[in-house]
PDB file of C-alpha atoms and ligand atoms in Angstrom:
ATOM      1  CA  MET Q  24      20.070  -3.470  -9.700  1.00  0.00           C
ATOM      2  CA  THR Q  25      22.014  -0.276 -10.449  1.00  0.00           C
ATOM      3  CA  GLU Q  26      19.666   1.526 -12.933  1.00  0.00           C
ATOM      4  CA  PRO Q  27      16.308   2.782 -11.734  1.00  0.00           C
ATOM      5  CA  PHE Q  28      13.859  -0.144 -11.754  1.00  0.00           C
ATOM      6  CA  THR Q  29      10.440   0.349 -10.230  1.00  0.00           C
ATOM      7  CA  ILE Q  30       8.350  -2.517  -8.818  1.00  0.00           C
ATOM      8  CA  ALA Q  31       4.777  -1.305  -8.199  1.00  0.00           C
ATOM      9  CA  ILE Q  32       2.699  -3.414  -5.747  1.00  0.00           C
ATOM     10  CA  ASP Q  33      -0.935  -2.429  -5.331  1.00  0.00           C
ATOM     11  CA  GLY Q  34      -3.926  -4.025  -3.721  1.00  0.00           C
ATOM     12  CA  PRO Q  35      -6.711  -3.707  -1.110  1.00  0.00           C
ATOM     13  CA  ALA Q  36      -6.284  -3.532   2.632  1.00  0.00           C
ATOM     14  CA  ALA Q  37      -4.367  -6.267   4.405  1.00  0.00           C
ATOM     15  CA  ALA Q  38      -3.797  -8.346   1.227  1.00  0.00           C
ATOM     16  CA  GLY Q  39      -0.138  -8.940   2.163  1.00  0.00           C
ATOM     17  CA  LYS Q  40       1.381  -6.127   0.135  1.00  0.00           C
ATOM     18  CA  GLY Q  41       3.658  -5.047   2.977  1.00  0.00           C
ATOM     19  CA  THR Q  42       5.124  -8.421   3.703  1.00  0.00           C
ATOM     20  CA  ILE Q  43       5.570  -9.221   0.001  1.00  0.00           C
ATOM     21  CA  SER Q  44       6.966  -5.729  -0.755  1.00  0.00           C
ATOM     22  CA  ARG Q  45       9.583  -6.018   2.064  1.00  0.00           C
ATOM     23  CA  ALA Q  46      10.628  -9.571   0.979  1.00  0.00           C
ATOM     24  CA  VAL Q  47      10.887  -8.535  -2.663  1.00  0.00           C
ATOM     25  CA  ALA Q  48      12.998  -5.360  -1.730  1.00  0.00           C
ATOM     26  CA  ALA Q  49      15.257  -7.546   0.429  1.00  0.00           C
ATOM     27  CA  HIS Q  50      15.583 -10.197  -2.366  1.00  0.00           C
ATOM     28  CA  PHE Q  51      16.656  -7.569  -5.032  1.00  0.00           C
ATOM     29  CA  ASN Q  52      18.478  -5.494  -2.552  1.00  0.00           C
ATOM     30  CA  CYS Q  53      16.537  -2.350  -3.439  1.00  0.00           C
ATOM     31  CA  ALA Q  54      14.665   0.435  -1.376  1.00  0.00           C
ATOM     32  CA  HIS Q  55      11.061   0.032  -0.229  1.00  0.00           C
ATOM     33  CA  LEU Q  56       8.388   2.651   0.405  1.00  0.00           C
ATOM     34  CA  ASP Q  57       5.202   1.779   2.057  1.00  0.00           C
ATOM     35  CA  THR Q  58       3.074   4.641   0.672  1.00  0.00           C
ATOM     36  CA  GLY Q  59       0.133   3.723   2.975  1.00  0.00           C
ATOM     37  CA  LEU Q  60       2.309   5.215   5.754  1.00  0.00           C
ATOM     38  CA  LEU Q  61       2.197   8.650   4.036  1.00  0.00           C
ATOM     39  CA  TYR Q  62      -1.577   8.517   4.131  1.00  0.00           C
ATOM     40  CA  ARG Q  63      -1.768   7.203   7.588  1.00  0.00           C
ATOM     41  CA  ALA Q  64       0.507  10.018   8.805  1.00  0.00           C
ATOM     42  CA  VAL Q  65      -1.717  12.522   7.226  1.00  0.00           C
ATOM     43  CA  GLY Q  66      -4.768  10.803   8.679  1.00  0.00           C
ATOM     44  CA  ALA Q  67      -3.213  10.824  12.164  1.00  0.00           C
ATOM     45  CA  LYS Q  68      -2.689  14.577  11.853  1.00  0.00           C
ATOM     46  CA  MET Q  69      -6.284  15.077  10.709  1.00  0.00           C
ATOM     47  CA  LEU Q  70      -7.408  13.267  13.888  1.00  0.00           C
ATOM     48  CA  LEU Q  71      -5.348  15.873  15.838  1.00  0.00           C
ATOM     49  CA  GLY Q  72      -7.300  18.643  14.116  1.00  0.00           C
ATOM     50  CA  GLN Q  73      -4.941  19.629  11.293  1.00  0.00           C
ATOM     51  CA  ASP Q  74      -6.074  20.372   7.803  1.00  0.00           C
ATOM     52  CA  PRO Q  75      -5.300  17.291   5.729  1.00  0.00           C
ATOM     53  CA  ALA Q  76      -3.921  19.173   2.711  1.00  0.00           C
ATOM     54  CA  ASP Q  77      -1.612  21.331   4.998  1.00  0.00           C
ATOM     55  CA  ALA Q  78      -0.482  18.199   6.737  1.00  0.00           C
ATOM     56  CA  ALA Q  79       0.329  16.444   3.473  1.00  0.00           C
ATOM     57  CA  ARG Q  80       2.322  19.475   2.284  1.00  0.00           C
ATOM     58  CA  GLY Q  81       4.286  19.635   5.446  1.00  0.00           C
ATOM     59  CA  LEU Q  82       4.843  16.002   5.982  1.00  0.00           C
ATOM     60  CA  THR Q  83       8.305  14.929   7.304  1.00  0.00           C
ATOM     61  CA  ALA Q  84      10.031  11.527   7.500  1.00  0.00           C
ATOM     62  CA  ALA Q  85       9.577  11.574  11.266  1.00  0.00           C
ATOM     63  CA  ASP Q  86       5.799  11.838  10.845  1.00  0.00           C
ATOM     64  CA  THR Q  87       5.744   8.357   9.186  1.00  0.00           C
ATOM     65  CA  GLN Q  88       7.426   6.729  12.065  1.00  0.00           C
ATOM     66  CA  GLY Q  89       4.859   7.312  14.773  1.00  0.00           C
ATOM     67  CA  ALA Q  90       3.997   4.274  16.904  1.00  0.00           C
ATOM     68  CA  GLY Q  91       0.196   4.660  16.517  1.00  0.00           C
ATOM     69  CA  LEU Q  92       0.022   4.684  12.739  1.00  0.00           C
ATOM     70  CA  ARG Q  93      -1.090   1.084  12.439  1.00  0.00           C
ATOM     71  CA  SER Q  94      -4.290   1.414  14.552  1.00  0.00           C
ATOM     72  CA  PRO Q  95      -7.694   0.839  12.881  1.00  0.00           C
ATOM     73  CA  GLU Q  96      -8.720   4.447  13.711  1.00  0.00           C
ATOM     74  CA  VAL Q  97      -5.720   5.865  11.818  1.00  0.00           C
ATOM     75  CA  ALA Q  98      -6.373   3.416   8.853  1.00  0.00           C
ATOM     76  CA  GLN Q  99      -9.893   4.781   8.410  1.00  0.00           C
ATOM     77  CA  ALA Q 100      -8.610   8.361   8.800  1.00  0.00           C
ATOM     78  CA  ALA Q 101      -6.040   7.543   6.095  1.00  0.00           C
ATOM     79  CA  SER Q 102      -8.716   6.411   3.714  1.00  0.00           C
ATOM     80  CA  ARG Q 103     -10.764   9.523   4.421  1.00  0.00           C
ATOM     81  CA  VAL Q 104      -7.834  11.843   3.540  1.00  0.00           C
ATOM     82  CA  ALA Q 105      -6.842   9.702   0.614  1.00  0.00           C
ATOM     83  CA  VAL Q 106      -9.957  10.775  -1.323  1.00  0.00           C
ATOM     84  CA  LEU Q 107      -8.841  14.390  -1.353  1.00  0.00           C
ATOM     85  CA  PRO Q 108      -7.024  15.294  -4.572  1.00  0.00           C
ATOM     86  CA  GLU Q 109      -4.957  18.069  -2.778  1.00  0.00           C
ATOM     87  CA  VAL Q 110      -3.604  15.448  -0.417  1.00  0.00           C
ATOM     88  CA  ARG Q 111      -2.724  13.061  -3.242  1.00  0.00           C
ATOM     89  CA  ALA Q 112      -1.083  15.808  -5.233  1.00  0.00           C
ATOM     90  CA  ALA Q 113       1.110  16.922  -2.305  1.00  0.00           C
ATOM     91  CA  LEU Q 114       2.433  13.309  -1.942  1.00  0.00           C
ATOM     92  CA  LEU Q 115       3.092  12.715  -5.674  1.00  0.00           C
ATOM     93  CA  ASP Q 116       6.620  14.157  -6.289  1.00  0.00           C
ATOM     94  CA  PHE Q 117       8.125  12.430  -3.319  1.00  0.00           C
ATOM     95  CA  GLN Q 118       6.711   9.009  -4.381  1.00  0.00           C
ATOM     96  CA  ARG Q 119       7.893   9.529  -8.037  1.00  0.00           C
ATOM     97  CA  SER Q 120      11.368  10.490  -7.155  1.00  0.00           C
ATOM     98  CA  PHE Q 121      11.625   7.637  -4.701  1.00  0.00           C
ATOM     99  CA  ALA Q 122      10.509   5.241  -7.499  1.00  0.00           C
ATOM    100  CA  ARG Q 123      13.376   6.363  -9.832  1.00  0.00           C
ATOM    101  CA  ARG Q 124      16.254   6.231  -7.332  1.00  0.00           C
ATOM    102  CA  ALA Q 125      19.313   4.364  -8.470  1.00  0.00           C
ATOM    103  CA  GLY Q 126      19.372   0.755  -7.357  1.00  0.00           C
ATOM    104  CA  GLY Q 127      15.669   0.192  -7.857  1.00  0.00           C
ATOM    105  CA  ALA Q 128      12.654   0.604  -5.641  1.00  0.00           C
ATOM    106  CA  VAL Q 129       9.587  -1.251  -4.537  1.00  0.00           C
ATOM    107  CA  LEU Q 130       6.523   0.954  -3.699  1.00  0.00           C
ATOM    108  CA  ASP Q 131       3.370  -0.460  -2.307  1.00  0.00           C
ATOM    109  CA  GLY Q 132      -0.046   1.177  -2.112  1.00  0.00           C
ATOM    110  CA  ARG Q 133      -3.201   1.620  -4.074  1.00  0.00           C
ATOM    111  CA  ASP Q 134      -2.308   3.625  -7.209  1.00  0.00           C
ATOM    112  CA  ILE Q 135       1.350   3.044  -7.798  1.00  0.00           C
ATOM    113  CA  GLY Q 136       0.950   1.136 -11.069  1.00  0.00           C
ATOM    114  CA  THR Q 137      -1.914   3.292 -12.294  1.00  0.00           C
ATOM    115  CA  VAL Q 138      -1.044   6.895 -11.341  1.00  0.00           C
ATOM    116  CA  ILE Q 139       2.263   7.242  -9.510  1.00  0.00           C
ATOM    117  CA  CYS Q 140       4.434   5.008 -11.802  1.00  0.00           C
ATOM    118  CA  PRO Q 141       2.429   3.962 -14.893  1.00  0.00           C
ATOM    119  CA  GLN Q 142       5.860   3.231 -16.484  1.00  0.00           C
ATOM    120  CA  ALA Q 143       7.021   0.910 -13.686  1.00  0.00           C
ATOM    121  CA  GLU Q 144       8.914  -2.141 -15.017  1.00  0.00           C
ATOM    122  CA  VAL Q 145       6.883  -4.484 -12.932  1.00  0.00           C
ATOM    123  CA  LYS Q 146       3.306  -4.113 -11.676  1.00  0.00           C
ATOM    124  CA  LEU Q 147       1.721  -6.534  -9.177  1.00  0.00           C
ATOM    125  CA  PHE Q 148      -1.800  -6.426  -7.852  1.00  0.00           C
ATOM    126  CA  VAL Q 149      -1.913  -8.443  -4.625  1.00  0.00           C
ATOM    127  CA  THR Q 150      -5.339  -9.377  -3.461  1.00  0.00           C
ATOM    128  CA  ALA Q 151      -7.338 -11.911  -1.316  1.00  0.00           C
ATOM    129  CA  SER Q 152     -10.984 -12.392  -0.281  1.00  0.00           C
ATOM    130  CA  ALA Q 153     -12.271  -9.837   2.247  1.00  0.00           C
ATOM    131  CA  GLU Q 154     -12.672 -12.622   4.904  1.00  0.00           C
ATOM    132  CA  VAL Q 155      -9.094 -13.794   4.548  1.00  0.00           C
ATOM    133  CA  ARG Q 156      -7.712 -10.284   4.641  1.00  0.00           C
ATOM    134  CA  ALA Q 157      -9.796  -9.478   7.787  1.00  0.00           C
ATOM    135  CA  GLN Q 158      -8.559 -12.638   9.452  1.00  0.00           C
ATOM    136  CA  ARG Q 159      -4.885 -11.681   8.813  1.00  0.00           C
ATOM    137  CA  ARG Q 160      -5.459  -8.080  10.042  1.00  0.00           C
ATOM    138  CA  TYR Q 161      -7.326  -9.306  13.105  1.00  0.00           C
ATOM    139  CA  ALA Q 162      -4.369 -11.596  14.000  1.00  0.00           C
ATOM    140  CA  GLU Q 163      -1.954  -8.728  13.459  1.00  0.00           C
ATOM    141  CA  LEU Q 164      -3.922  -6.293  15.541  1.00  0.00           C
ATOM    142  CA  VAL Q 165      -4.390  -8.718  18.402  1.00  0.00           C
ATOM    143  CA  ALA Q 166      -0.584  -9.601  18.381  1.00  0.00           C
ATOM    144  CA  GLY Q 167       0.092  -5.829  18.561  1.00  0.00           C
ATOM    145  CA  GLY Q 168      -2.133  -5.588  21.751  1.00  0.00           C
ATOM    146  CA  SER Q 169      -5.286  -4.066  20.193  1.00  0.00           C
ATOM    147  CA  GLU Q 170      -8.670  -4.993  21.499  1.00  0.00           C
ATOM    148  CA  VAL Q 171     -10.743  -5.558  18.487  1.00  0.00           C
ATOM    149  CA  SER Q 172     -13.448  -8.090  17.417  1.00  0.00           C
ATOM    150  CA  PRO Q 173     -13.214 -10.136  14.152  1.00  0.00           C
ATOM    151  CA  ALA Q 174     -16.573  -8.749  13.020  1.00  0.00           C
ATOM    152  CA  GLN Q 175     -15.384  -5.155  13.518  1.00  0.00           C
ATOM    153  CA  VAL Q 176     -12.169  -5.782  11.524  1.00  0.00           C
ATOM    154  CA  LEU Q 177     -14.104  -7.307   8.665  1.00  0.00           C
ATOM    155  CA  ALA Q 178     -16.487  -4.300   8.609  1.00  0.00           C
ATOM    156  CA  ASP Q 179     -13.566  -1.894   8.655  1.00  0.00           C
ATOM    157  CA  VAL Q 180     -11.840  -3.677   5.889  1.00  0.00           C
ATOM    158  CA  ARG Q 181     -14.980  -3.626   3.748  1.00  0.00           C
ATOM    159  CA  GLU Q 182     -15.651  -0.007   4.481  1.00  0.00           C
ATOM    160  CA  ARG Q 183     -12.089   0.999   3.466  1.00  0.00           C
ATOM    161  CA  ASP Q 184     -12.099  -1.162   0.377  1.00  0.00           C
ATOM    162  CA  ALA Q 185     -15.375   0.462  -0.822  1.00  0.00           C
ATOM    163  CA  ARG Q 186     -14.008   3.966  -0.122  1.00  0.00           C
ATOM    164  CA  ASP Q 187     -10.651   3.230  -1.911  1.00  0.00           C
ATOM    165  CA  ARG Q 188     -12.370   1.655  -4.863  1.00  0.00           C
ATOM    166  CA  ASP Q 189     -15.168   4.145  -5.356  1.00  0.00           C
ATOM    167  CA  ARG Q 190     -13.280   7.397  -4.992  1.00  0.00           C
ATOM    168  CA  ALA Q 191     -12.780   9.672  -8.055  1.00  0.00           C
ATOM    169  CA  ALA Q 192      -9.083  10.434  -7.379  1.00  0.00           C
ATOM    170  CA  ALA Q 193      -6.761   7.421  -8.070  1.00  0.00           C
ATOM    171  CA  PRO Q 194      -9.267   4.716  -7.219  1.00  0.00           C
ATOM    172  CA  LEU Q 195      -7.912   1.224  -6.189  1.00  0.00           C
ATOM    173  CA  LYS Q 196      -7.824  -0.887  -9.343  1.00  0.00           C
ATOM    174  CA  PRO Q 197      -5.231  -3.093 -11.110  1.00  0.00           C
ATOM    175  CA  ALA Q 198      -3.223  -1.434 -13.913  1.00  0.00           C
ATOM    176  CA  PRO Q 199      -4.169  -3.009 -17.278  1.00  0.00           C
ATOM    177  CA  ASP Q 200      -0.677  -4.735 -17.421  1.00  0.00           C
ATOM    178  CA  ALA Q 201      -0.509  -5.787 -13.751  1.00  0.00           C
ATOM    179  CA  VAL Q 202       0.092  -9.379 -12.714  1.00  0.00           C
ATOM    180  CA  THR Q 203      -2.531 -10.314 -10.153  1.00  0.00           C
ATOM    181  CA  ILE Q 204      -1.597 -12.522  -7.193  1.00  0.00           C
ATOM    182  CA  ASP Q 205      -4.596 -13.784  -5.212  1.00  0.00           C
ATOM    183  CA  THR Q 206      -3.139 -14.869  -1.929  1.00  0.00           C
ATOM    184  CA  SER Q 207      -6.347 -16.188  -0.361  1.00  0.00           C
ATOM    185  CA  ASP Q 208      -5.078 -19.791  -0.565  1.00  0.00           C
ATOM    186  CA  MET Q 209      -1.378 -19.164  -0.394  1.00  0.00           C
ATOM    187  CA  THR Q 210       1.219 -19.148   2.362  1.00  0.00           C
ATOM    188  CA  ILE Q 211       3.257 -16.044   2.594  1.00  0.00           C
ATOM    189  CA  ASP Q 212       6.296 -17.923   1.202  1.00  0.00           C
ATOM    190  CA  GLN Q 213       4.246 -18.943  -1.835  1.00  0.00           C
ATOM    191  CA  ALA Q 214       3.096 -15.416  -2.377  1.00  0.00           C
ATOM    192  CA  VAL Q 215       6.555 -14.067  -2.130  1.00  0.00           C
ATOM    193  CA  THR Q 216       7.946 -16.766  -4.525  1.00  0.00           C
ATOM    194  CA  ARG Q 217       5.221 -15.767  -7.031  1.00  0.00           C
ATOM    195  CA  ALA Q 218       6.093 -12.093  -6.733  1.00  0.00           C
ATOM    196  CA  ILE Q 219       9.897 -12.598  -7.140  1.00  0.00           C
ATOM    197  CA  GLY Q 220       9.187 -14.791 -10.156  1.00  0.00           C
ATOM    198  CA  ALA Q 221       7.184 -12.133 -11.818  1.00  0.00           C
ATOM    199  CA  VAL Q 222       9.992  -9.528 -11.198  1.00  0.00           C
ATOM    200  CA  GLU Q 223      12.647 -11.982 -12.626  1.00  0.00           C
ATOM    201  CA  ARG Q 224      10.590 -12.411 -15.747  1.00  0.00           C
ATOM    202  CA  ALA Q 225      10.315  -8.684 -16.239  1.00  0.00           C
ATOM    203  CA  ARG Q 226      14.040  -8.239 -15.607  1.00  0.00           C
ATOM    204  CA  THR Q 227      15.126 -10.855 -18.099  1.00  0.00           C
ATOM    205  CA  GLY Q 228      12.512  -9.647 -20.572  1.00  0.00           C
TER     206      GLY Q 228
HETATM  207  O1  CDP F   7      -1.921  -1.760   5.385  1.00  0.00           O
HETATM  208  P1  CDP F   7      -3.229  -1.554   4.692  1.00  0.00           P
HETATM  209  O2  CDP F   7      -3.227  -2.248   3.403  1.00  0.00           O
HETATM  210  O3  CDP F   7      -4.471  -1.925   5.572  1.00  0.00           O
HETATM  211  O4  CDP F   7      -3.366   0.009   4.439  1.00  0.00           O
HETATM  212  P2  CDP F   7      -2.297   1.014   3.918  1.00  0.00           P
HETATM  213  O5  CDP F   7      -1.560   0.485   2.733  1.00  0.00           O
HETATM  214  O6  CDP F   7      -1.439   1.440   5.043  1.00  0.00           O
HETATM  215  O7  CDP F   7      -3.165   2.301   3.443  1.00  0.00           O
HETATM  216  C1  CDP F   7      -4.096   2.948   4.307  1.00  0.00           C
HETATM  217  C2  CDP F   7      -5.031   3.787   3.516  1.00  0.00           C
HETATM  218  O8  CDP F   7      -4.272   4.799   2.768  1.00  0.00           O
HETATM  219  C3  CDP F   7      -5.726   2.993   2.436  1.00  0.00           C
HETATM  220  O9  CDP F   7      -6.983   2.429   2.801  1.00  0.00           O
HETATM  221  C4  CDP F   7      -5.950   4.019   1.315  1.00  0.00           C
HETATM  222  O10 CDP F   7      -7.147   4.751   1.477  1.00  0.00           O
HETATM  223  C5  CDP F   7      -4.791   4.938   1.424  1.00  0.00           C
HETATM  224  N1  CDP F   7      -3.737   4.731   0.463  1.00  0.00           N
HETATM  225  C6  CDP F   7      -3.969   5.310  -0.838  1.00  0.00           C
HETATM  226  O11 CDP F   7      -4.997   5.909  -1.102  1.00  0.00           O
HETATM  227  N2  CDP F   7      -2.949   5.269  -1.760  1.00  0.00           N
HETATM  228  C7  CDP F   7      -1.833   4.607  -1.550  1.00  0.00           C
HETATM  229  N3  CDP F   7      -0.808   4.589  -2.472  1.00  0.00           N
HETATM  230  C8  CDP F   7      -1.622   4.053  -0.263  1.00  0.00           C
HETATM  231  C9  CDP F   7      -2.585   4.060   0.720  1.00  0.00           C
END
């Protein structure tokens, strides 16, 4: 891809967006932005006592590379700062210009197809049952050395889903023209193949 071409991938917590987005970006040789990391970085700064809107306005690339950003505490903090319109507004321009870079871009998050890039050439909504998503997140966290219980991870996923869906600012929902991929009964390879197929169809029109 040489022209700007935006692939928007939204969905609830731990649905597989990250893995699918990275695979789609590698397949089409385009850039990838995990927008959740922006909110996680702001959430981490809030946990350190900073005002979330100030943190969002002053965010640097280095802030999104911290080792602790994948923890459950930071995920919850991210979804708390994500309800704030000032935080979302501060992160908007960066995401929009990333989306229109030459060579194409994959952005994954909650509101990419609905608010950040409503004109995206392809919109996917990747989902799975809360139980399946919690199992996957549990396995990831344990592999990363976290001490968590399956029940706690399920409760966290449900709490974050509810906050993301019910907020007034850019709530989590599929864009009207999004292709939904329910990965509950799919392997990651199947989900990636499905996503690449949807992008191919959009490219060839
Ligand atoms: O990896 P996971 O799906 O668990 O979460 P994430 O994508 O890293 O996002 C963390 C939190 O940031 C979400 O629960 C949302 O509250 C928020 N977020 C958002 O509001 N909008 C986005 N575009 C991306 C993330």
